[in-house]
Coordinates of C-alpha atoms and ligand atoms in Angstrom, one line a residue:
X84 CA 17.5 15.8 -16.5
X85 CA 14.1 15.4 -18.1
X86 CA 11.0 15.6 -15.8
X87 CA 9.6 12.1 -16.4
X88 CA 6.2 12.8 -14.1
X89 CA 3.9 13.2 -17.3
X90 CA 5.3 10.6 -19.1
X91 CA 2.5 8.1 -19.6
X92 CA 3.7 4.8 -17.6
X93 CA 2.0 1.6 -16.9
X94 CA 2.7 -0.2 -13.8
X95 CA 2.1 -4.1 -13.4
X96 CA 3.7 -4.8 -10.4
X97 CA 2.2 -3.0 -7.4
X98 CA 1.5 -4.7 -3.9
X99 CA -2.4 -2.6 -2.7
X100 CA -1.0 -2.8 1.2
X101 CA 2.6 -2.3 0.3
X102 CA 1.3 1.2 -1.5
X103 CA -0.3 2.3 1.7
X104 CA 0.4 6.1 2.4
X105 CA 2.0 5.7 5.8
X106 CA -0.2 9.1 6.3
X107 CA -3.3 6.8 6.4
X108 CA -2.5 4.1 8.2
X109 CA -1.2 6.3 11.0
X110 CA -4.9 7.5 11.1
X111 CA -6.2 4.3 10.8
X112 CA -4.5 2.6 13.8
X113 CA -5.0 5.8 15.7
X114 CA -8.6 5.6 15.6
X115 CA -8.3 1.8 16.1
X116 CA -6.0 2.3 18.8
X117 CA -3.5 -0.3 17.5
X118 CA 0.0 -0.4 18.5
X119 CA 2.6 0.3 15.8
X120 CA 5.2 0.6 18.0
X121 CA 8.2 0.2 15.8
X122 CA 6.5 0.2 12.9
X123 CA 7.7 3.7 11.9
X124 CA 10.8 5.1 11.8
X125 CA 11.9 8.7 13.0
X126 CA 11.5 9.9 10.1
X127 CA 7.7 8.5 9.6
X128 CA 8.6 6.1 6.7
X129 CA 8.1 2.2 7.3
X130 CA 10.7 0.6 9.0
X131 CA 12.9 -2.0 6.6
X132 CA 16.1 -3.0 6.6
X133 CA 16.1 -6.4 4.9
X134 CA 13.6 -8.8 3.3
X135 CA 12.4 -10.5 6.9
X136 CA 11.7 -6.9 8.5
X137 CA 10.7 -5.7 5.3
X138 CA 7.7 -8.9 5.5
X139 CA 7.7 -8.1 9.1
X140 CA 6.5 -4.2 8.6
X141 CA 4.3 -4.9 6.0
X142 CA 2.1 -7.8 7.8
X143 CA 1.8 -5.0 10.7
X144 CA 0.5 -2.7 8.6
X145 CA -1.8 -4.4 6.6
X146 CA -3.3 -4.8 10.2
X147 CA -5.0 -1.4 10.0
X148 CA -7.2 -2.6 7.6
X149 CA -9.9 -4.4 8.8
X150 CA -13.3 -3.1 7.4
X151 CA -14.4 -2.4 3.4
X152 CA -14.2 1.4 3.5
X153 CA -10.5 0.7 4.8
X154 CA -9.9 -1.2 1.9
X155 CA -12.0 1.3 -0.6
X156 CA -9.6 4.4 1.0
X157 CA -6.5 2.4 0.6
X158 CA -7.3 1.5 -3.3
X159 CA -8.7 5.0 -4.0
X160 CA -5.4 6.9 -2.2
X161 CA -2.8 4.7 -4.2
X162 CA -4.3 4.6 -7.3
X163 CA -4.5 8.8 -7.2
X164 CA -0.6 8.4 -5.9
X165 CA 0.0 6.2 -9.2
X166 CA -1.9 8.5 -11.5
X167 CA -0.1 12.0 -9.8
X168 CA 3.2 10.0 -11.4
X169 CA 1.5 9.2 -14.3
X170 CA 0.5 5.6 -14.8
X171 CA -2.4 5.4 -16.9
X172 CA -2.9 1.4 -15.9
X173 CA -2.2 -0.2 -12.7
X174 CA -2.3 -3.9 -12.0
X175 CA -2.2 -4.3 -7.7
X176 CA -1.5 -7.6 -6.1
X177 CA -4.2 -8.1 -3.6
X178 CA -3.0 -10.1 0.0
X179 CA -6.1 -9.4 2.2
X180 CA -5.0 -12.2 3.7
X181 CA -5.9 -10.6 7.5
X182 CA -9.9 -11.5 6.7
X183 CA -9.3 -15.2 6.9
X184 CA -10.3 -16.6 3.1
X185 CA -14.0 -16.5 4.1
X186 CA -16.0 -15.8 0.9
X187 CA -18.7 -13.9 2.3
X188 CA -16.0 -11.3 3.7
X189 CA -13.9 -11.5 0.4
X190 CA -17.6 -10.5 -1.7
X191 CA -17.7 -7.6 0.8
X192 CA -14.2 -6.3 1.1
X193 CA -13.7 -6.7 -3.0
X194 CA -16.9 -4.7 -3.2
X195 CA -15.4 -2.1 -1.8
X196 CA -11.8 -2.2 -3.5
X197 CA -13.4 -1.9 -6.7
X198 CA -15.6 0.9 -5.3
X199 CA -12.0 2.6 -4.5
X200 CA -10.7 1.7 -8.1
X201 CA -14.0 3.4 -9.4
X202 CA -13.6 6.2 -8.0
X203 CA -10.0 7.2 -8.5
X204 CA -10.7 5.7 -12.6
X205 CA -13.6 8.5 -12.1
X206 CA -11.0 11.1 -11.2
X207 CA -7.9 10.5 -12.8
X208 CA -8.6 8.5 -16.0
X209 CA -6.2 5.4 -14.2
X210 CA -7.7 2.1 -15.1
X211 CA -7.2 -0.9 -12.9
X212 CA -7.1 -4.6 -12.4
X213 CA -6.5 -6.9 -9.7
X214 CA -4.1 -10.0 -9.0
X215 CA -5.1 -11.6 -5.6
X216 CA -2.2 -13.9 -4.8
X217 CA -1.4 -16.3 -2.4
X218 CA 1.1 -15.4 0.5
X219 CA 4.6 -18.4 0.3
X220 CA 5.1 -18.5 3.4
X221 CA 1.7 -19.2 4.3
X222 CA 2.3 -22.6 2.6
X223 CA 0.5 -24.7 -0.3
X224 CA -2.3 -25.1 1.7
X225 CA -3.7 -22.0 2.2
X226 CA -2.8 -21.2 -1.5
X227 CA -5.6 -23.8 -2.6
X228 CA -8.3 -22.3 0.3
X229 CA -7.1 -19.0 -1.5
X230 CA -7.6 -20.0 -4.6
X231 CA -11.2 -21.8 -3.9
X232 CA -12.4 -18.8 -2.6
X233 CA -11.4 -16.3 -5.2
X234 CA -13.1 -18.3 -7.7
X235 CA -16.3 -18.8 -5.8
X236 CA -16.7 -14.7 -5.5
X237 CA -17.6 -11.8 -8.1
X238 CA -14.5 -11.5 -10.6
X239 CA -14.7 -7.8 -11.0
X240 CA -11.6 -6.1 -12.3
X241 CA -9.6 -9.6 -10.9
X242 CA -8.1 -11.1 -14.1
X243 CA -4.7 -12.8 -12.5
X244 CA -3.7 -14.9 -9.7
X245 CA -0.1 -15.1 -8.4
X246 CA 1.8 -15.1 -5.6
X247 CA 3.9 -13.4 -3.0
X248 CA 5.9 -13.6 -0.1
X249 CA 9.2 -15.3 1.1
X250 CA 10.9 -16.9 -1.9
X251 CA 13.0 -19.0 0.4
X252 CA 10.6 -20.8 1.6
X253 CA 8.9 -23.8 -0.4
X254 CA 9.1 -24.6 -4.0
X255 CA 7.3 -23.3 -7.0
X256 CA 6.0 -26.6 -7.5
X257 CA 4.6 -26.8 -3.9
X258 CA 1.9 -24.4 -5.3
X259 CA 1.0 -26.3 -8.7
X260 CA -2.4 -27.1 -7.2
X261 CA -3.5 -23.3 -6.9
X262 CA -2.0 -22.3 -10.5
X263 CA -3.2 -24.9 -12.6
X264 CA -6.7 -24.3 -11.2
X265 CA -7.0 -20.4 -11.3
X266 CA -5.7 -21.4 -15.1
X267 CA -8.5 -23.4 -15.7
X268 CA -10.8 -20.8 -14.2
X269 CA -9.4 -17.9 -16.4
X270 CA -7.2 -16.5 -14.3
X271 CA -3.3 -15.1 -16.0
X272 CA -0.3 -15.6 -13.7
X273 CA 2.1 -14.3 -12.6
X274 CA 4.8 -15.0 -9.7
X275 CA 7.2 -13.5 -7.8
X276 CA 11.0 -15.4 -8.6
X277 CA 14.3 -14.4 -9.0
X278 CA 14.1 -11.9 -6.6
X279 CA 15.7 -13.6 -3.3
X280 CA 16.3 -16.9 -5.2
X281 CA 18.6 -17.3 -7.8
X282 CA 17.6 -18.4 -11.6
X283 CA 16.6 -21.8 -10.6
X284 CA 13.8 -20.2 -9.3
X285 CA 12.7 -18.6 -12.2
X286 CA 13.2 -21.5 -14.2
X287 CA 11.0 -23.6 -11.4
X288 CA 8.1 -20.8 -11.9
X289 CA 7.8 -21.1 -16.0
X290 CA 7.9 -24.8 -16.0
X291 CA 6.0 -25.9 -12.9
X292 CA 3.2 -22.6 -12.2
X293 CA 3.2 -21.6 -16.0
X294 CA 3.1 -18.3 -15.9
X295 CA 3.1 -15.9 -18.1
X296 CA 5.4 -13.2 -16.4
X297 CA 7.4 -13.3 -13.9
X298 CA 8.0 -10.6 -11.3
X299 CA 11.1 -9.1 -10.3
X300 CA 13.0 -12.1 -12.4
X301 CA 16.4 -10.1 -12.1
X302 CA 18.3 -12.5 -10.7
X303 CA 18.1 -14.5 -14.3
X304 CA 20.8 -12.7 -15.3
X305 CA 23.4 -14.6 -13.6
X306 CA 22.9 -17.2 -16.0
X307 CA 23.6 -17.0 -19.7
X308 CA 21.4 -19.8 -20.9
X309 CA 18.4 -18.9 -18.8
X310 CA 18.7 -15.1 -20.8
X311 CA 18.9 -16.9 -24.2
X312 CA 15.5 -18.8 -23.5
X313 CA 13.8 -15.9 -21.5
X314 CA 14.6 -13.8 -24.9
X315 CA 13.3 -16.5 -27.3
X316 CA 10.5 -17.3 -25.0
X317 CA 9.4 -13.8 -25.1
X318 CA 9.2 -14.1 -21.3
X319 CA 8.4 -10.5 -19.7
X320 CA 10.2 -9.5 -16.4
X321 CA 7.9 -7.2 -13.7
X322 CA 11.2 -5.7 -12.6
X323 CA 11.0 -3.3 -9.7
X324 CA 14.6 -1.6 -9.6
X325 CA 14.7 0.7 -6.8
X326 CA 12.7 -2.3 -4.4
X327 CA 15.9 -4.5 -5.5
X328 CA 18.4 -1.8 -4.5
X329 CA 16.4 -1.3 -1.1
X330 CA 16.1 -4.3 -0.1
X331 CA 19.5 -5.5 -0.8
X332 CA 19.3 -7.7 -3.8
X333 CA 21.6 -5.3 -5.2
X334 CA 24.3 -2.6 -3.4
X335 CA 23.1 0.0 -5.5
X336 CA 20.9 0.7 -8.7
X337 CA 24.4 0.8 -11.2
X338 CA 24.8 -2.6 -10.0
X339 CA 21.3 -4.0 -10.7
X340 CA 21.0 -6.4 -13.8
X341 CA 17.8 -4.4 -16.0
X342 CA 21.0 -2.9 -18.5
X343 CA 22.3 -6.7 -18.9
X344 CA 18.7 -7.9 -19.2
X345 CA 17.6 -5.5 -22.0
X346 CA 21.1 -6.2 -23.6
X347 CA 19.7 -9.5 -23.8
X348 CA 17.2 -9.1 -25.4
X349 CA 14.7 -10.0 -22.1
X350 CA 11.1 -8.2 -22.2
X351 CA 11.1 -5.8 -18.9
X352 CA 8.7 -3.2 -17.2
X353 CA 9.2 -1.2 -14.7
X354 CA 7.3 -0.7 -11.5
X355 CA 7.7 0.1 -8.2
X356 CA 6.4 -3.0 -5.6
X357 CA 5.3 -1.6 -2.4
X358 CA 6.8 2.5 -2.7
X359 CA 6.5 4.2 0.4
X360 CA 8.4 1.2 2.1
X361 CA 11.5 2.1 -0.5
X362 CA 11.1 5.5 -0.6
X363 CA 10.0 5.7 -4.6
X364 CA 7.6 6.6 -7.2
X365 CA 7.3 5.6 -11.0
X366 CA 8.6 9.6 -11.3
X367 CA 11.7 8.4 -9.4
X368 CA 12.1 4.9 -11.0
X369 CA 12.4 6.5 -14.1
X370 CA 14.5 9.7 -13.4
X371 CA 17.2 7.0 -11.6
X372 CA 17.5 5.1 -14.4
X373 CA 18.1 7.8 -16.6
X374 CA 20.7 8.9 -14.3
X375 CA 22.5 5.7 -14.1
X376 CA 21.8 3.7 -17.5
X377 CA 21.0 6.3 -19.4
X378 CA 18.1 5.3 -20.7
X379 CA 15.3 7.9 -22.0
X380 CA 12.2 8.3 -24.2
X381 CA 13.4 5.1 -26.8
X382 CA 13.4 2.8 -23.6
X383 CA 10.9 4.1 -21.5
X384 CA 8.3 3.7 -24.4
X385 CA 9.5 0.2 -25.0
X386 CA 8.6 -0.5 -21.2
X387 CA 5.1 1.3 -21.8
X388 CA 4.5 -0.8 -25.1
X389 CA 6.1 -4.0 -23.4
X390 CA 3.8 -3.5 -20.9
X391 CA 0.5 -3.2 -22.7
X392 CA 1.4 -6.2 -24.5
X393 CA 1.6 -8.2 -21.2
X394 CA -1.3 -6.6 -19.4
X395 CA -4.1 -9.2 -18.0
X396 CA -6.6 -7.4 -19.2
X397 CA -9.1 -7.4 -21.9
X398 CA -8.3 -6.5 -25.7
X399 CA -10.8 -3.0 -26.1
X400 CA -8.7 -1.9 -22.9
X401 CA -5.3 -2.8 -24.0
X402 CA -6.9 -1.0 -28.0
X403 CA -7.4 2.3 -25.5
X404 CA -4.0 2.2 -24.1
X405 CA -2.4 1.9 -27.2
X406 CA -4.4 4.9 -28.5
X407 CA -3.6 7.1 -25.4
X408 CA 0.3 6.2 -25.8
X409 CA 0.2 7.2 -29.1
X410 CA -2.1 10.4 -28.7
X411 CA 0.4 11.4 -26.4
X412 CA 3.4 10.8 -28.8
X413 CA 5.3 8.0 -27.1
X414 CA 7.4 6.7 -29.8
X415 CA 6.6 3.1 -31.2
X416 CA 3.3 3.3 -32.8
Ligands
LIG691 N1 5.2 -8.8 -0.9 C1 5.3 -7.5 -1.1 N2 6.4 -7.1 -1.7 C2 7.1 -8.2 -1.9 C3 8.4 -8.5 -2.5 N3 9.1 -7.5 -3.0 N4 8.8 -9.8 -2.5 C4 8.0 -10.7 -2.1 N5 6.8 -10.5 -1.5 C5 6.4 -9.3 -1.4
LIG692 ZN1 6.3 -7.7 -5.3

């Protein structure tokens, strides 16, 4: 078994409040003195057993923060957590969605996240960007309010939009509003689909939001013809294995669909979606799946070099990666 920690790994898929070191936000609702009765289980890790606690716990815990330096801590501890397993680019899904979508807090509390992003880039070399996105559940309405106000404050590292939240509620096209006009403002997206609904949902998120990845998108491989256009398309999946596998999409990781995906010829990365709620790390992520699939340094540089190629960032940042994968001899230069 190969030690995969140094491996240089880009993650695209990465929820900032679903990252949060259960260490911290014990602290943080201590000194707030906020309840998170049942929050925790005996064991310290988040409680969640299926997709509704799963959205449960995490709406609880995103509680804790409620000021800038919260949000500055939070961005600076995961980012050093996703540079200690050796991601060299991050892109975190933003869902302050606690503050209200009041500009003048937003200017203040994104202040402070890219103050956080700074600082761990300072330390650890990690280099991030930032995909606020709008909460399903909370319906189309708020997605537009969202949307108005993100594009009414400083950009910063923010280059995406997308959304979140439970897929079974709503429709893709619900949310058309919000995506065609983050489009028009600049914004790449992304959205959440084929995770809890089938591949009608994917299909529903290319045609009607237009986006330019989807994530999770593993459930697109119970149906053939939806794999031969994803592969022509060069559509690129944000899969999230050991999430799937936790949360039930699949019984366990041999089961999950990323070795009939590739088969197919289907663009995927790897990340890990909100890792201290399923008890992984991009070290694990890629340690399970050589244990189950196989797979080694061929496919994990193809999700490295997949990955640059469907980063939402600039072009001089997406030049450096390439360089550093290749400086550190990840095959595929
Ligand atoms: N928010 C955080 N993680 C999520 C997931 N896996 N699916 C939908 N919404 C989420
Ligand atoms: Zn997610």
């Amino acid at each position: 078994m190969t030690d995969w920690r140094d491996f240089p790994k880009l993650e695209l898929h990465l929820h900032l409040e679903g990252a949060a070191p259960p260490p911290l936000v014990r602290r943080l609702a201590a000194e707030k003195g906020l309840d998170m009765v049942g929050v925790f289980d005996e064991a310290g890790h988040y409680n969640s057993n299926d997709f509704t606690s799963f959205l449960r716990t995490y709406e609880r815990v995103s509680t804790v923060f409620s000021t800038p330096d919260d949000y500055r801590a939070l961005t600076e501890a995961v980012l050093t957590e996703c540079a200690n397993n050796g991601v060299i680019y991050a892109e975190i899904f933003l869902s302050p969605t606690s503050l209200g979508y009041d500009p003048a807090k937003w200017t203040d509390y994104l202040a402070a996240i890219e103050e956080g992003a700074d600082q761990a880039e300072q330390a650890h070399g990690i280099v991030a960007r930032l995909i606020p996105v709008a909460i399903r559940h909370h319906g189309p309405e708020q997605a537009v309010i969202g949307a108005k106000t993100i594009m009414s404050v400083p950009r910063g590292r923010m280059t995406g939009f997308g959304i979140a939240g439970d897929e079974r509620l709503h429709q893709p096209k619900d949310f058309t509003p919000a995506f065609k006009a983050m489009a028009e403002a600049g914004f790449r997206l992304t959205a959440h689909a084929g995770e809890f609904g089938g591949p009608e949902s994917v299909r529903a998120a290319l045609d009607d939001l237009k986006v330019e990845r989807i994530g999770h998108g593993v459930r697109a491989a119970e149906d053939a013809d939806l794999l031969v256009r994803l592969a022509a398309e060069g559509q690129v999946l944000e899969t999230c294995p050991g999430s799937n596998v936790s949360l039930g999409v699949y019984p366990d990781l041999a089961s999950h669909s990323i070795g009939a995906l590739l088969a197919a010829g289907v663009k995927c990365t790897v990340s890990t979606d909100d890792p201290p709620f399923f008890h992984t790390n991009m070290t694990s992520e890629y340690t399970e799946l050589e244990a189950t699939f196989a797979m080694g340094e061929a496919q994990f540089a193809r999700f490295a070099r997949t990955a640059v190629q469907a980063a939402f960032c600039e072009p001089e940042v997406k030049a450096n990666l390439v360089a550093h994968l290749d400086k550190s001899g990840v095959p595929g230069a």
